[in-house]
Short mmCIF file of C-alpha atoms in Angstrom, two decimals:
data_model
loop_
_atom_site.label_atom_id
_atom_site.label_comp_id
_atom_site.label_asym_id
_atom_site.label_seq_id
_atom_site.Cartn_x
_atom_site.Cartn_y
_atom_site.Cartn_z
CA MET I 17 -17.51 52.07 8.97
CA GLN I 18 -21.37 52.34 9.28
CA LEU I 19 -22.76 51.26 5.71
CA SER I 20 -25.73 52.75 4.01
CA PRO I 21 -28.46 50.51 3.29
CA ALA I 22 -27.62 50.47 -0.32
CA GLU I 23 -23.95 49.72 0.53
CA ARG I 24 -25.21 46.99 2.26
CA ASP I 25 -27.42 45.36 -0.15
CA TYR I 26 -24.80 45.52 -2.38
CA LEU I 27 -22.42 43.67 -0.23
CA TYR I 28 -24.58 41.15 0.58
CA ASP I 29 -25.70 40.26 -2.79
CA SER I 30 -21.89 39.68 -3.69
CA LEU I 31 -21.53 37.78 -0.71
CA CYS I 32 -24.50 35.78 -1.30
CA LEU I 33 -23.24 34.69 -4.93
CA GLN I 34 -22.24 30.68 -5.86
CA THR I 35 -18.73 32.34 -6.10
CA PRO I 36 -19.06 34.90 -3.75
CA ILE I 37 -16.80 38.16 -3.93
CA ARG I 38 -15.70 39.54 -0.86
CA PRO I 39 -14.66 43.48 -0.67
CA ASP I 40 -10.89 43.11 -0.05
CA ALA I 41 -11.02 39.96 -2.96
CA ARG I 42 -9.85 37.30 -0.68
CA ASN I 43 -10.98 33.68 -0.88
CA LEU I 44 -13.89 32.56 1.38
CA TYR I 45 -11.01 30.47 3.36
CA GLN I 46 -8.41 33.36 3.48
CA PHE I 47 -7.49 35.64 6.39
CA ARG I 48 -6.45 39.14 6.64
CA PRO I 49 -2.88 39.45 6.55
CA LEU I 50 -1.01 39.86 9.47
CA GLU I 51 2.40 40.98 11.07
CA ALA I 52 3.49 40.52 14.53
CA LYS I 53 6.56 40.38 17.14
CA THR I 54 7.14 37.86 19.99
CA THR I 55 9.59 38.22 22.89
CA PHE I 56 9.79 41.96 23.38
CA LEU I 57 8.80 42.12 27.20
CA PRO I 58 11.88 41.53 29.59
CA GLY I 59 9.43 41.24 32.50
CA SER I 60 7.27 38.65 31.08
CA ASN I 61 7.78 34.91 30.23
CA GLY I 62 6.38 35.24 27.08
CA SER I 63 4.97 38.19 25.08
CA ALA I 64 3.43 38.35 21.61
CA ARG I 65 1.83 41.65 19.48
CA LEU I 66 -0.41 40.78 16.50
CA ARG I 67 -1.64 43.56 14.05
CA MET I 68 -4.06 43.08 11.52
CA VAL I 69 -3.83 44.93 8.50
CA ASP I 70 -7.40 46.89 9.49
CA GLY I 71 -5.57 48.24 12.45
CA GLY I 72 -7.11 45.38 14.63
CA GLU I 73 -4.14 45.10 17.10
CA CYS I 74 -3.54 42.96 20.42
CA ILE I 75 -0.57 42.69 22.94
CA VAL I 76 -0.44 39.53 24.86
CA SER I 77 1.78 38.75 28.01
CA ILE I 78 2.41 35.84 30.08
CA LYS I 79 4.14 35.79 33.37
CA SER I 80 4.10 32.81 35.65
CA LYS I 81 4.15 32.68 39.54
CA VAL I 82 4.99 29.51 41.63
CA VAL I 83 2.11 28.51 43.79
CA LYS I 84 1.00 25.47 46.34
CA ASN I 85 -0.69 23.25 44.52
CA GLU I 86 -3.60 23.07 47.18
CA SER I 87 -3.73 26.83 46.99
CA VAL I 88 -5.67 27.40 43.59
CA ASN I 89 -7.98 26.01 41.42
CA SER I 90 -6.82 26.66 38.03
CA LEU I 91 -3.27 27.19 36.86
CA LEU I 92 -4.40 29.73 34.30
CA GLU I 93 -5.79 32.99 34.79
CA CYS I 94 -7.01 35.12 31.69
CA ASP I 95 -7.54 38.67 31.49
CA ILE I 96 -8.74 40.81 28.79
CA ASP I 97 -8.40 44.71 28.36
CA ILE I 98 -9.91 46.81 25.41
CA GLN I 99 -9.45 50.47 24.95
CA GLY I 100 -12.86 51.87 25.00
CA HIS I 101 -14.83 49.09 27.11
CA ARG I 102 -15.29 48.60 30.39
CA ASP I 103 -13.95 45.19 31.85
CA ASP I 104 -17.64 44.23 33.34
CA SER I 105 -18.96 44.71 30.08
CA ASN I 106 -20.92 41.99 28.35
CA PHE I 107 -18.43 42.31 25.47
CA VAL I 108 -15.30 41.87 27.66
CA SER I 109 -16.55 39.41 29.97
CA ASN I 110 -17.93 36.94 26.94
CA LEU I 111 -14.47 37.43 24.93
CA LYS I 112 -12.84 36.24 28.69
CA TYR I 113 -15.21 33.28 29.01
CA ASN I 114 -14.23 32.10 25.58
CA LEU I 115 -10.65 32.45 25.83
CA THR I 116 -10.30 31.32 29.25
CA ASN I 117 -12.89 27.82 28.99
CA LEU I 118 -11.00 27.39 25.47
CA LEU I 119 -7.45 27.31 27.20
CA THR I 120 -8.29 25.34 30.40
CA LYS I 121 -10.02 22.79 28.53
CA ASN I 122 -7.33 22.41 26.33
CA PHE I 123 -3.52 22.85 27.66
CA PRO I 124 -0.96 20.71 29.00
CA PHE I 125 -1.01 21.28 32.62
CA ASP I 126 1.87 18.88 33.19
CA ALA I 127 4.42 21.11 31.52
CA LEU I 128 3.37 23.84 34.62
CA ARG I 129 3.88 21.15 37.56
CA LEU I 130 6.73 21.71 38.90
CA THR I 131 7.04 19.22 42.36
CA LYS I 132 4.38 17.60 44.13
CA LYS I 133 3.39 20.36 46.14
CA TYR I 134 4.42 23.29 43.77
CA SER I 135 3.39 24.87 40.35
CA PHE I 136 3.45 27.43 37.80
CA LYS I 137 0.40 29.46 37.47
CA LEU I 138 0.39 31.22 34.13
CA PHE I 139 -1.17 34.86 33.96
CA ILE I 140 -2.41 35.51 30.64
CA ASP I 141 -3.04 39.05 29.72
CA CYS I 142 -4.33 40.35 26.42
CA ILE I 143 -4.84 44.00 25.63
CA VAL I 144 -6.83 44.89 22.44
CA ILE I 145 -5.28 48.71 21.39
CA SER I 146 -7.75 49.05 18.63
CA HIS I 147 -10.07 46.87 16.50
CA THR I 148 -12.54 47.02 14.29
CA SER I 149 -14.17 43.58 13.78
CA TYR I 150 -14.78 41.07 16.41
CA PRO I 151 -11.60 40.69 18.40
CA LEU I 152 -11.23 37.48 19.36
CA THR I 153 -9.61 35.75 16.45
CA ILE I 154 -6.52 38.60 17.10
CA ILE I 155 -6.73 37.85 20.45
CA SER I 156 -6.54 33.76 20.23
CA LEU I 157 -3.87 34.41 17.55
CA ALA I 158 -1.74 36.30 19.72
CA THR I 159 -2.06 34.33 22.53
CA TYR I 160 -1.16 31.24 20.47
CA LEU I 161 2.18 32.99 19.59
CA ALA I 162 2.60 34.06 23.05
CA LEU I 163 2.23 30.46 24.40
CA LYS I 164 4.35 29.12 21.88
CA THR I 165 7.29 31.34 23.07
CA THR I 166 7.20 31.56 26.59
CA ARG I 167 9.83 30.30 28.85
CA LEU I 168 9.93 28.99 31.86
CA PRO I 169 13.50 28.98 34.41
CA LEU I 170 14.51 25.43 35.03
CA LEU I 171 14.29 23.61 38.26
CA VAL I 172 17.02 22.95 40.14
CA SER I 173 16.01 21.42 42.93
CA GLU I 174 13.92 18.15 44.26
CA ILE I 175 11.29 17.45 42.12
CA ASP I 176 9.65 15.08 44.78
CA ASP I 177 9.21 17.39 47.99
CA GLU I 178 6.44 15.16 49.83
CA GLU I 179 8.91 14.74 52.57
CA VAL I 180 11.00 17.80 52.94
CA GLU I 181 10.05 21.05 53.50
CA GLU I 182 11.65 22.68 50.42
CA GLN I 183 10.91 25.56 48.12
CA PRO I 184 11.62 25.29 44.81
CA THR I 185 14.66 26.75 43.47
CA PHE I 186 15.56 27.98 39.77
CA SER I 187 18.72 27.93 37.84
CA ASP I 188 19.93 31.40 37.51
CA ASP I 189 20.87 30.98 33.99
CA TRP I 190 18.10 32.16 31.47
CA GLU I 191 19.97 30.33 28.91
CA ASP I 192 18.45 27.29 30.57
CA SER I 193 15.13 27.95 30.71
CA ARG I 194 12.78 26.32 28.56
CA LEU I 195 9.67 26.27 25.99
CA LEU I 196 6.38 24.80 27.17
CA HIS I 197 6.81 22.18 24.46
CA GLU I 198 10.53 21.26 25.09
CA ILE I 199 9.06 20.83 29.11
CA THR I 200 6.34 18.11 28.25
CA GLY I 201 8.45 16.89 25.39
CA GLN I 202 5.67 16.12 23.03
CA THR I 203 4.43 18.84 20.24
CA PHE I 204 2.62 21.66 22.07
CA GLN I 205 -0.02 23.64 19.54
CA PRO I 206 -1.87 26.18 21.56
CA PRO I 207 -5.52 26.05 20.79
CA ILE I 208 -6.88 28.84 19.01
CA MET I 209 -10.49 30.27 18.09
CA ILE I 210 -11.39 31.36 14.51
CA THR I 211 -14.62 33.48 13.48
CA VAL I 212 -16.46 31.90 10.71
CA GLY I 213 -19.12 34.43 9.59
CA VAL I 214 -22.49 32.87 7.69
CA ILE I 215 -24.01 34.50 4.86
CA GLY I 216 -26.41 32.79 2.64
CA LYS I 217 -24.84 29.26 1.55
CA ASN I 218 -21.40 30.85 2.27
CA LEU I 219 -19.10 30.70 4.99
CA LEU I 220 -16.06 32.89 5.25
CA PHE I 221 -12.97 33.03 7.66
CA ASP I 222 -12.18 36.47 9.52
CA PRO I 223 -14.92 38.52 8.30
CA SER I 224 -14.06 42.09 8.21
CA LEU I 225 -15.89 44.51 9.73
CA GLU I 226 -17.69 45.78 6.94
CA GLU I 227 -18.90 42.00 6.09
CA GLU I 228 -19.63 41.87 9.81
CA GLN I 229 -22.28 43.64 9.09
CA VAL I 230 -24.06 42.55 6.31
CA LEU I 231 -23.67 38.61 7.67
CA GLU I 232 -26.85 36.11 8.76
CA ASN I 233 -24.88 34.75 11.65
CA GLY I 234 -21.22 33.93 13.09
CA LEU I 235 -19.56 30.84 14.11
CA ILE I 236 -16.76 30.61 16.48
CA ILE I 237 -14.78 27.41 16.46
CA SER I 238 -12.16 26.30 18.32
CA PHE I 239 -8.69 24.19 16.81
CA TYR I 240 -6.36 22.13 18.78
CA ASN I 241 -4.13 19.20 17.48
CA ASN I 242 -4.58 19.93 13.77
CA LYS I 243 -8.53 19.59 14.15
CA ALA I 244 -11.68 21.50 14.89
CA ILE I 245 -13.10 21.14 18.66
CA THR I 246 -15.22 22.06 20.87
CA PRO I 247 -16.43 24.54 22.11
CA ILE I 248 -18.05 25.72 19.14
CA SER I 249 -20.55 28.74 19.62
CA ASN I 250 -22.45 30.89 17.56
CA MET I 251 -23.15 34.63 17.91
CA ASN I 252 -23.71 37.96 16.48
CA LEU I 253 -20.16 39.30 15.15
CA ALA I 254 -21.15 42.92 14.88
CA LEU I 255 -21.15 45.31 17.28
CA ASN I 256 -23.81 47.40 15.98
CA ALA I 257 -25.82 45.04 15.08
CA ASN I 258 -28.38 44.53 12.13
CA LYS I 259 -31.15 42.79 13.81
CA ASP I 260 -33.42 42.01 10.11
CA ASN I 261 -30.26 40.29 8.48
CA TYR I 262 -29.31 37.99 12.04
CA LYS I 263 -30.92 34.54 10.99
CA GLY I 264 -30.80 30.96 12.36
CA ILE I 265 -28.36 28.93 11.17
CA ASP I 266 -28.63 25.85 8.63
CA GLN I 267 -27.65 22.58 10.55
CA SER I 268 -25.80 21.53 7.54
CA LEU I 269 -23.16 24.81 7.18
CA ILE I 270 -21.92 23.80 10.63
CA ILE I 271 -20.83 20.71 9.66
CA SER I 272 -19.48 22.38 6.64
CA ALA I 273 -17.97 24.86 8.57
CA ILE I 274 -16.03 22.30 10.74
CA ASN I 275 -14.79 20.56 7.77
CA MET I 276 -13.83 23.98 6.09
CA VAL I 277 -11.58 24.65 9.84
CA ASN I 278 -10.21 20.90 9.17
CA LYS I 279 -8.95 21.93 6.09
CA TYR I 280 -7.51 25.05 6.18
CA CYS I 281 -6.48 26.35 9.76
CA SER I 282 -3.60 23.76 9.79
CA ALA I 283 -2.50 26.49 7.26
CA VAL I 284 -2.82 29.06 9.49
CA ILE I 285 -0.83 27.32 12.33
CA HIS I 286 1.88 26.73 9.97
CA ALA I 287 2.25 30.58 9.17
CA LEU I 288 2.37 31.44 12.82
CA ASP I 289 4.99 28.87 13.41
CA THR I 290 6.97 30.19 10.80
CA LEU I 291 6.72 33.44 11.86
CA ILE I 292 7.95 32.60 15.13
CA GLU I 293 10.81 30.85 13.67
CA GLN I 294 11.71 33.64 11.48
CA ASP I 295 11.34 36.09 14.10
CA ASP I 296 14.07 34.07 16.14
CA GLU I 297 16.79 36.26 15.95
CA VAL I 298 15.28 38.43 19.03
CA ASP I 299 16.30 41.71 18.36
CA GLY I 300 13.63 42.78 21.83
CA THR I 301 12.02 45.43 19.55
CA ILE I 302 8.34 46.10 19.49
CA PHE I 303 8.12 47.60 16.44
CA MET G 19 20.22 54.70 54.78
CA PRO G 20 18.66 53.37 51.95
CA ARG G 21 19.41 49.69 51.69
CA LEU G 22 20.99 49.82 48.00
CA GLU G 23 24.11 52.16 47.39
CA LEU G 24 21.99 54.26 45.15
CA TYR G 25 25.33 56.57 44.60
CA SER G 26 28.75 55.21 44.88
CA PRO G 27 31.76 57.74 46.21
CA GLU G 28 33.14 57.32 42.73
CA GLY G 29 30.21 58.71 41.62
CA LEU G 30 28.19 55.57 39.76
CA ARG G 31 24.59 54.75 40.30
CA ILE G 32 22.86 51.22 40.38
CA ASP G 33 23.06 50.80 36.46
CA GLY G 34 26.42 52.42 36.38
CA ARG G 35 25.24 56.10 35.34
CA ARG G 36 26.52 59.42 36.11
CA TRP G 37 24.57 61.43 37.85
CA ASN G 38 23.78 63.55 35.00
CA GLU G 39 22.97 60.68 32.66
CA LEU G 40 20.02 59.67 30.82
CA ARG G 41 18.91 56.08 30.34
CA ARG G 42 18.42 54.57 26.71
CA PHE G 43 16.16 56.74 25.37
CA GLU G 44 14.41 55.58 21.82
CA CYS G 45 11.10 56.70 20.36
CA LYS G 46 9.21 55.93 17.16
CA ILE G 47 6.18 58.10 15.92
CA ASN G 48 3.49 56.94 13.51
CA THR G 49 3.95 53.35 14.99
CA HIS G 50 -0.27 52.48 14.30
CA PRO G 51 -0.86 54.46 11.09
CA ASN G 52 -4.35 52.38 10.10
CA SER G 53 -5.87 52.86 13.83
CA SER G 54 -5.32 56.21 14.79
CA ASP G 55 -4.40 59.46 13.88
CA GLY G 56 -1.05 59.76 15.34
CA SER G 57 0.90 57.36 17.12
CA SER G 58 4.00 56.91 18.96
CA TYR G 59 5.94 54.31 21.16
CA VAL G 60 8.62 55.52 23.79
CA GLU G 61 11.35 53.56 25.52
CA GLN G 62 13.00 54.93 28.39
CA GLY G 63 15.03 52.38 30.08
CA ASN G 64 13.10 49.01 30.67
CA SER G 65 9.75 51.55 30.70
CA LYS G 66 7.57 51.23 27.57
CA VAL G 67 4.81 53.17 26.63
CA ILE G 68 2.41 53.31 23.74
CA CYS G 69 0.54 56.39 22.55
CA THR G 70 -2.15 56.73 19.89
CA VAL G 71 -4.07 60.09 19.52
CA GLN G 72 -7.70 59.78 17.92
CA GLY G 73 -8.77 63.24 16.55
CA PRO G 74 -9.34 66.30 15.89
CA MET G 75 -13.06 64.75 15.50
CA GLU G 76 -16.91 65.36 16.29
CA PRO G 77 -17.38 64.76 20.04
CA LYS G 78 -19.73 61.59 20.17
CA LEU G 79 -21.83 63.57 23.44
CA ARG G 80 -22.56 67.15 22.80
CA SER G 81 -21.40 67.66 26.31
CA GLN G 82 -18.17 67.19 25.15
CA MET G 83 -18.31 70.09 22.46
CA ASN G 84 -16.78 73.09 23.46
CA HIS G 85 -17.40 76.16 20.93
CA ASP G 86 -14.22 78.16 21.63
CA GLU G 87 -11.73 75.35 22.15
CA ALA G 88 -10.80 71.68 21.13
CA ASN G 89 -11.64 69.23 24.17
CA ILE G 90 -8.87 67.30 25.23
CA GLU G 91 -9.25 63.87 26.69
CA VAL G 92 -6.61 61.33 28.19
CA ASN G 93 -7.15 58.00 28.58
CA ILE G 94 -4.23 56.16 30.92
CA SER G 95 -4.35 52.44 31.04
CA ILE G 96 -1.35 50.37 32.85
CA ALA G 97 -1.14 47.36 31.50
CA ASN G 98 -1.45 44.31 34.66
CA PHE G 99 2.05 43.04 33.24
CA ALA G 100 3.84 46.43 33.74
CA THR G 101 4.87 45.87 37.01
CA PHE G 102 7.65 43.42 37.95
CA GLN G 103 4.99 41.59 40.34
CA ARG G 104 1.60 41.29 38.55
CA LYS G 105 -0.79 43.58 39.65
CA LYS G 106 -4.56 44.25 38.58
CA ARG G 107 -5.14 47.79 38.31
CA SER G 108 -8.52 49.34 38.21
CA LYS G 109 -8.75 52.50 35.71
CA ASN G 110 -10.14 54.84 38.54
CA GLU G 111 -7.46 54.67 40.70
CA ARG G 112 -6.47 57.57 42.35
CA ARG G 113 -2.80 57.53 41.20
CA ILE G 114 -3.87 57.18 37.92
CA VAL G 115 -6.88 59.66 38.06
CA GLU G 116 -4.22 62.35 38.84
CA LEU G 117 -1.53 61.69 36.36
CA LYS G 118 -4.22 61.69 33.97
CA ASN G 119 -5.38 65.54 34.76
CA THR G 120 -1.75 66.39 35.26
CA LEU G 121 -1.29 65.40 31.68
CA GLU G 122 -4.62 66.68 30.57
CA ASN G 123 -3.47 70.11 32.32
CA THR G 124 -0.25 69.88 30.50
CA VAL G 125 -1.45 68.95 27.16
CA LYS G 126 -4.17 71.77 26.78
CA GLN G 127 -1.17 74.86 27.33
CA CYS G 128 0.59 73.36 24.41
CA ILE G 129 -1.90 72.75 21.64
CA ILE G 130 -3.10 75.70 20.30
CA THR G 131 -6.86 74.72 20.78
CA THR G 132 -8.67 77.53 19.73
CA LEU G 133 -7.55 76.16 16.16
CA TYR G 134 -10.01 73.30 16.88
CA PRO G 135 -13.40 74.66 18.31
CA ARG G 136 -16.10 72.16 18.70
CA THR G 137 -13.55 68.98 18.45
CA LEU G 138 -12.50 66.23 20.48
CA ILE G 139 -8.64 65.13 20.52
CA SER G 140 -8.45 61.79 22.42
CA ILE G 141 -5.21 60.30 23.76
CA ASN G 142 -5.34 57.15 24.31
CA ILE G 143 -1.72 55.98 26.60
CA GLN G 144 -0.81 52.58 27.29
CA VAL G 145 1.82 51.46 29.67
CA LEU G 146 3.60 48.43 28.90
CA SER G 147 6.46 48.02 31.10
CA GLN G 148 7.06 50.32 34.26
CA ASP G 149 10.47 51.24 35.01
CA GLY G 150 10.68 54.64 36.77
CA GLY G 151 9.86 57.87 35.10
CA LEU G 152 6.14 56.79 34.15
CA LEU G 153 4.65 60.35 33.94
CA SER G 154 8.00 61.51 32.03
CA SER G 155 7.41 58.73 29.61
CA MET G 156 3.78 59.18 29.24
CA THR G 157 4.04 63.26 28.28
CA ASN G 158 6.96 62.03 25.75
CA ALA G 159 4.81 59.72 23.93
CA MET G 160 1.80 61.88 23.71
CA THR G 161 3.93 64.79 22.34
CA LEU G 162 5.29 62.75 19.90
CA SER G 163 1.69 61.43 18.81
CA LEU G 164 0.45 64.88 18.96
CA ILE G 165 3.22 65.72 16.29
CA ASP G 166 2.16 62.68 14.27
CA ALA G 167 -1.57 63.43 14.35
CA GLY G 168 -0.57 67.18 12.31
CA ILE G 169 -2.11 68.84 15.62
CA SER G 170 -0.62 72.51 16.09
CA MET G 171 1.32 72.84 19.03
CA TYR G 172 3.59 75.49 20.52
CA ASP G 173 6.41 73.34 20.57
CA TYR G 174 7.48 70.18 21.83
CA VAL G 175 6.82 69.18 25.20
CA SER G 176 9.73 67.27 26.88
CA SER G 177 9.88 65.97 30.45
CA ILE G 178 12.33 63.82 32.94
CA SER G 179 12.45 63.12 36.43
CA VAL G 180 15.04 64.11 38.81
CA GLY G 181 15.97 62.87 42.55
CA LEU G 182 17.83 64.12 45.01
CA PHE G 183 20.24 61.71 46.95
CA ASP G 184 21.78 63.62 50.09
CA GLN G 185 23.42 66.38 48.29
CA PHE G 186 23.57 65.40 44.59
CA PRO G 187 20.88 65.94 42.15
CA LEU G 188 20.67 62.51 39.54
CA LEU G 189 18.95 62.80 36.34
CA ASP G 190 16.12 60.07 35.12
CA LEU G 191 15.57 57.56 37.71
CA ASN G 192 14.88 54.02 37.50
CA THR G 193 12.24 52.04 39.89
CA LEU G 194 14.79 51.37 42.83
CA GLU G 195 15.78 55.19 42.59
CA GLU G 196 12.52 56.27 42.76
CA ASN G 197 11.64 54.04 45.64
CA GLU G 198 14.21 55.04 47.82
CA LEU G 199 14.64 58.65 46.74
CA SER G 200 12.37 61.78 46.87
CA TYR G 201 11.90 63.05 43.00
CA LEU G 202 10.22 65.32 40.82
CA THR G 203 9.18 65.32 37.51
CA VAL G 204 9.06 68.30 34.85
CA GLY G 205 7.73 69.46 31.45
CA VAL G 206 9.20 71.68 29.44
CA ILE G 207 8.37 73.77 26.35
CA GLY G 208 10.82 73.47 23.79
CA LYS G 209 14.24 74.78 23.99
CA SER G 210 12.99 77.10 26.74
CA ASP G 211 13.22 77.54 30.30
CA LYS G 212 9.93 77.52 30.66
CA LEU G 213 7.93 74.65 32.85
CA VAL G 214 4.11 73.32 31.95
CA MET G 215 4.43 71.06 34.26
CA LEU G 216 6.04 70.04 37.70
CA MET G 217 5.09 67.23 39.94
CA LEU G 218 6.76 66.68 43.14
CA GLU G 219 4.94 64.45 45.58
CA ASN G 220 7.76 64.00 48.18
CA LYS G 221 9.54 66.82 50.30
CA VAL G 222 12.78 68.48 48.82
CA PRO G 223 14.75 70.98 50.97
CA LEU G 224 14.19 74.34 49.20
CA ASP G 225 17.53 75.66 48.41
CA LYS G 226 18.00 72.20 46.78
CA LEU G 227 14.76 72.55 44.20
CA GLU G 228 16.81 75.09 41.72
CA GLU G 229 19.46 72.81 40.98
CA LEU G 230 17.40 70.05 40.62
CA ILE G 231 14.79 71.84 37.76
CA SER G 232 17.96 73.39 36.78
CA LEU G 233 19.39 69.98 35.82
CA ALA G 234 15.73 68.44 34.95
CA ILE G 235 15.73 71.29 32.11
CA ALA G 236 19.21 70.49 30.54
CA GLY G 237 17.93 66.50 30.54
CA SER G 238 14.57 67.40 28.85
CA HIS G 239 16.29 69.63 25.84
CA ARG G 240 18.70 66.75 25.36
CA LEU G 241 14.95 64.69 25.21
CA ARG G 242 13.63 67.32 22.71
CA ASP G 243 16.57 66.77 20.20
CA LEU G 244 16.41 62.84 20.64
CA MET G 245 12.48 63.35 19.64
CA ASP G 246 13.16 65.70 17.15
CA ASN G 247 15.62 63.42 15.26
CA GLU G 248 13.16 60.85 15.25
CA VAL G 249 10.51 63.70 14.17
CA LYS G 250 12.79 64.46 11.26
CA ARG G 251 13.72 60.71 10.29
CA HIS G 252 10.24 59.84 10.04
CA GLY G 253 9.42 63.03 7.99
CA LYS G 254 12.56 62.31 5.57
CA LEU G 255 11.03 58.82 5.26
CA ARG G 256 7.60 60.11 4.19
CA LEU G 257 8.96 62.42 1.51
CA LYS G 258 11.09 59.78 0.24
CA ASN G 259 7.72 57.63 -0.08
CA LEU G 260 5.92 60.41 -1.78
CA ASN G 261 8.37 60.85 -4.71
#
């Protein structure tokens, strides 16, 4: 919804206050409520559907394929499809780049190694059914859920196949399949990206469509293993950009944004993990 | 001879069904209340389809405006992961464009378009998983979401595929059967015998056609009842929430 100049001014002023008032009465560090489901696609190794209260919705599927190590450059491939946007548009390619870049730099690739010659390759496909605000947050949170619930079949053939010509074989029993963190034996929290809006001296997590229209700048901060990490980038989050509002960003605000992410994002991860636990009695339905 | 035993002498198909049995059919309407005017989700066996409807609304472009009736637009996207082997698809693939045109023609006959002049009704179909009956599950999902959007229609359009194995017609094919047999998909209006859609891409003996179509009509009537149950269930739920 496009705001009128008067509405925009009102919103701008209330967000710039020393104790800002957000239109939906959220705290600065608060996300919008979301609902999600996991493991509903029987044909995929992992799947998740995540929906925000504003109707923004993303479905992520993770499929695996056995590949020869020397034949591929990356063991991860991300693809994003947004309804109403062309695949080769700037909007989609930016999102795709952000997600691929984040995941390839922060992923336990050991979990995907099968033998000396073969590995799993993961195909991460995101479909955004609808979105109002900048969709990177929902895409990245849905990817988190899907990766967390991805199961890979158990290898039953030899690990060392340097000498012998042998194709990897797998256990027929899906009960034997393992989650990614069970394979590495360490805790695995996939990286996420969150959007932080900058307005005046204030920072707000997960800006909504209305807030995006009055923001002075937007930050995208990545979070992995309980701390904020690079890539950190800034961009204009609004699609129909209001250019006169858009300003440069104060350095000190970047520091405080990172501090804010460090402080509150573990809670987001914790919430997502709890969601997976509660979703555990798998009924296989999507809605 | 097909590689698989599609229809055993005892009269059982690969997945254990009889010739005139439907696969598990589940549907839900109003699944996306915040992001669309009407929405639905349909599962036919392992095929899964989400459909959302926007409109009737003012079209973005003047060229999309028709002064006498509503303009209807169908967008189909099939997810990369929908098939067993992941495959990247372009939106302009000829097969998809043909399906889109078929659906547009079908839906134009069922909606009372003259009630919505100068508007656009946009139908988005997202296929999440594909296991035979692509066109029929898309049609059924589309009907349900149009009903959810409150758009005036003459009646339900329900759709199902039938195939021919040797001399025997088989109802509601899955992928394995679709790959081996010649089959057709029909769309039926309500409980009538009127067809609004018939898609046949292979060859079928002419003397078998009538038998196939009558089986398909019977199957479609059954689906119409199942969809009607869901619509009524949802209607009751809404009514309860009102009071």
